[in-house]
C-alpha positions as YAML, in Angstrom:
chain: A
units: angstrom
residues:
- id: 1
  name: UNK
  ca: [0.00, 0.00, 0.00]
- id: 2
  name: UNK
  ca: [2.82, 2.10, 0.95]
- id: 3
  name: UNK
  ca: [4.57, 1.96, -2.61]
- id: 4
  name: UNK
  ca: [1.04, 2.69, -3.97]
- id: 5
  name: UNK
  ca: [1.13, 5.74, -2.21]
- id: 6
  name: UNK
  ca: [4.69, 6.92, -3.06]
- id: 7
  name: UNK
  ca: [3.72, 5.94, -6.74]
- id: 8
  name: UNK
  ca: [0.53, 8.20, -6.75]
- id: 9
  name: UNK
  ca: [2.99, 11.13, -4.88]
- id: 10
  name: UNK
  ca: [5.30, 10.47, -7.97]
- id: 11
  name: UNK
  ca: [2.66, 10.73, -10.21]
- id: 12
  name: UNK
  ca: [1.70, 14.02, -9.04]
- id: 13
  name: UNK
  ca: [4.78, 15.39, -8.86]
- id: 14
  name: UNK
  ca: [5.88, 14.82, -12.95]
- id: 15
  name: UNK
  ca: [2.71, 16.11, -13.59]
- id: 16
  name: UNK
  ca: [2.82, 19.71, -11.42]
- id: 17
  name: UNK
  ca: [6.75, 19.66, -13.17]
- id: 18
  name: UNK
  ca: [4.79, 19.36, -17.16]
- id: 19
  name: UNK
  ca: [2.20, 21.55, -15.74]
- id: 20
  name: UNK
  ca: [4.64, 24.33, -14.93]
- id: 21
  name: UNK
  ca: [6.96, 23.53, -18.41]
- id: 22
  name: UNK
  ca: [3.39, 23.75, -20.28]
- id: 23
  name: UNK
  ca: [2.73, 27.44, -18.35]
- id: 24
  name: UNK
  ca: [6.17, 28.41, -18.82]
- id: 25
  name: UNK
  ca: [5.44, 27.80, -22.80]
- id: 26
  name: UNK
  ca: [2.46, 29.90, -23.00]
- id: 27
  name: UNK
  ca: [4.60, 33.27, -23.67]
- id: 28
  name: UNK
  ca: [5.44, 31.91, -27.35]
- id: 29
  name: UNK
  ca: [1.70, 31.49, -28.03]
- id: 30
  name: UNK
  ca: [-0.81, 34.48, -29.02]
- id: 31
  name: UNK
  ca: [-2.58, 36.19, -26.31]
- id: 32
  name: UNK
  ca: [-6.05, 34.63, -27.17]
- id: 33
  name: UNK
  ca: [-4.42, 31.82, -26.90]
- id: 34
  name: UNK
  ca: [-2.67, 32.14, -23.39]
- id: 35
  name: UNK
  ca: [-6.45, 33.59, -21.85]
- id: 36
  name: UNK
  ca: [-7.78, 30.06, -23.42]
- id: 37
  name: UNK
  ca: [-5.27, 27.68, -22.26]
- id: 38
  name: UNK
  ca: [-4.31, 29.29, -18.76]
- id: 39
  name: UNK
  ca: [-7.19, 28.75, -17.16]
- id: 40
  name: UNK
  ca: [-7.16, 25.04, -17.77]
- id: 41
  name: UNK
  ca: [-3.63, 24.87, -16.53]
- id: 42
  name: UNK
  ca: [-4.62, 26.22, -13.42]
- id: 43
  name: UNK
  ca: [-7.60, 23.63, -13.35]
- id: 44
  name: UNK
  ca: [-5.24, 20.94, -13.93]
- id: 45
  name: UNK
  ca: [-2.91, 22.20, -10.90]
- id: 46
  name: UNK
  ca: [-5.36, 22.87, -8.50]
- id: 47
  name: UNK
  ca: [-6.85, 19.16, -9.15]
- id: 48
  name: UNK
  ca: [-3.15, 17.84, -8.36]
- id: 49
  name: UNK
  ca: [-3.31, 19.71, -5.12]
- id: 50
  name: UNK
  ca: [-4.80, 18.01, -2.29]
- id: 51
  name: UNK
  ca: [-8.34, 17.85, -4.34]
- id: 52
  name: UNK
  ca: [-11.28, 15.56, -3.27]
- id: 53
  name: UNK
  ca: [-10.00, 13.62, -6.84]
- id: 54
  name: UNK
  ca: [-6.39, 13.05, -5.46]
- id: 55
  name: UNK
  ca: [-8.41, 12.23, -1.25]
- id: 56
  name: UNK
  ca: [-10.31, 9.97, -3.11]
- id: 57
  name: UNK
  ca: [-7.51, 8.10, -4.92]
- id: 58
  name: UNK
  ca: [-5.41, 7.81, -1.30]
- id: 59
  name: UNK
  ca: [-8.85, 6.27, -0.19]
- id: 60
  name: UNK
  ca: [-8.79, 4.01, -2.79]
- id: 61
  name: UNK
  ca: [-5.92, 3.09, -2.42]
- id: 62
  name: UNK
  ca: [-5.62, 2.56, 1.57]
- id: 63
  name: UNK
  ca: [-9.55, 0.76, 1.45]
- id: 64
  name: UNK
  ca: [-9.47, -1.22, -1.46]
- id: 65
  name: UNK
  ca: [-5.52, -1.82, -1.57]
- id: 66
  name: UNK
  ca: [-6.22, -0.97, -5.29]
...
């Protein structure tokens, strides 16, 4: 269950890291298309920090050893 856990935490991690690469790319693209695609970035980050999605998948995890 443990190395379930640490997976997930992995997981999470690489994804905040592409997250941040894919915001830190938005400067080459026009400005309709930054107001279009931040937003969704954001969405994305938020969900990868400490969401009822990511509680959910701990509990999933920890109850059904999934």
């Amino acid at each position: 269950m443990d190395g379930e856990h640490g997976r997930l935490d992995e997981a999470v991690s690489r994804s905040r890291k592409q997250l941040e690469k894919l915001r830190a790319r938005l400067s080459v693209l026009p400005e309709d298309s930054q107001h279009e695609i931040a937003p969704l970035i954001d969405a994305y980050t938020q969900m990868l920090s400490g969401s009822r999605l990511l509680r959910h998948a701990r509990k999933r995890i920890s109850d059904g050893l999934v």
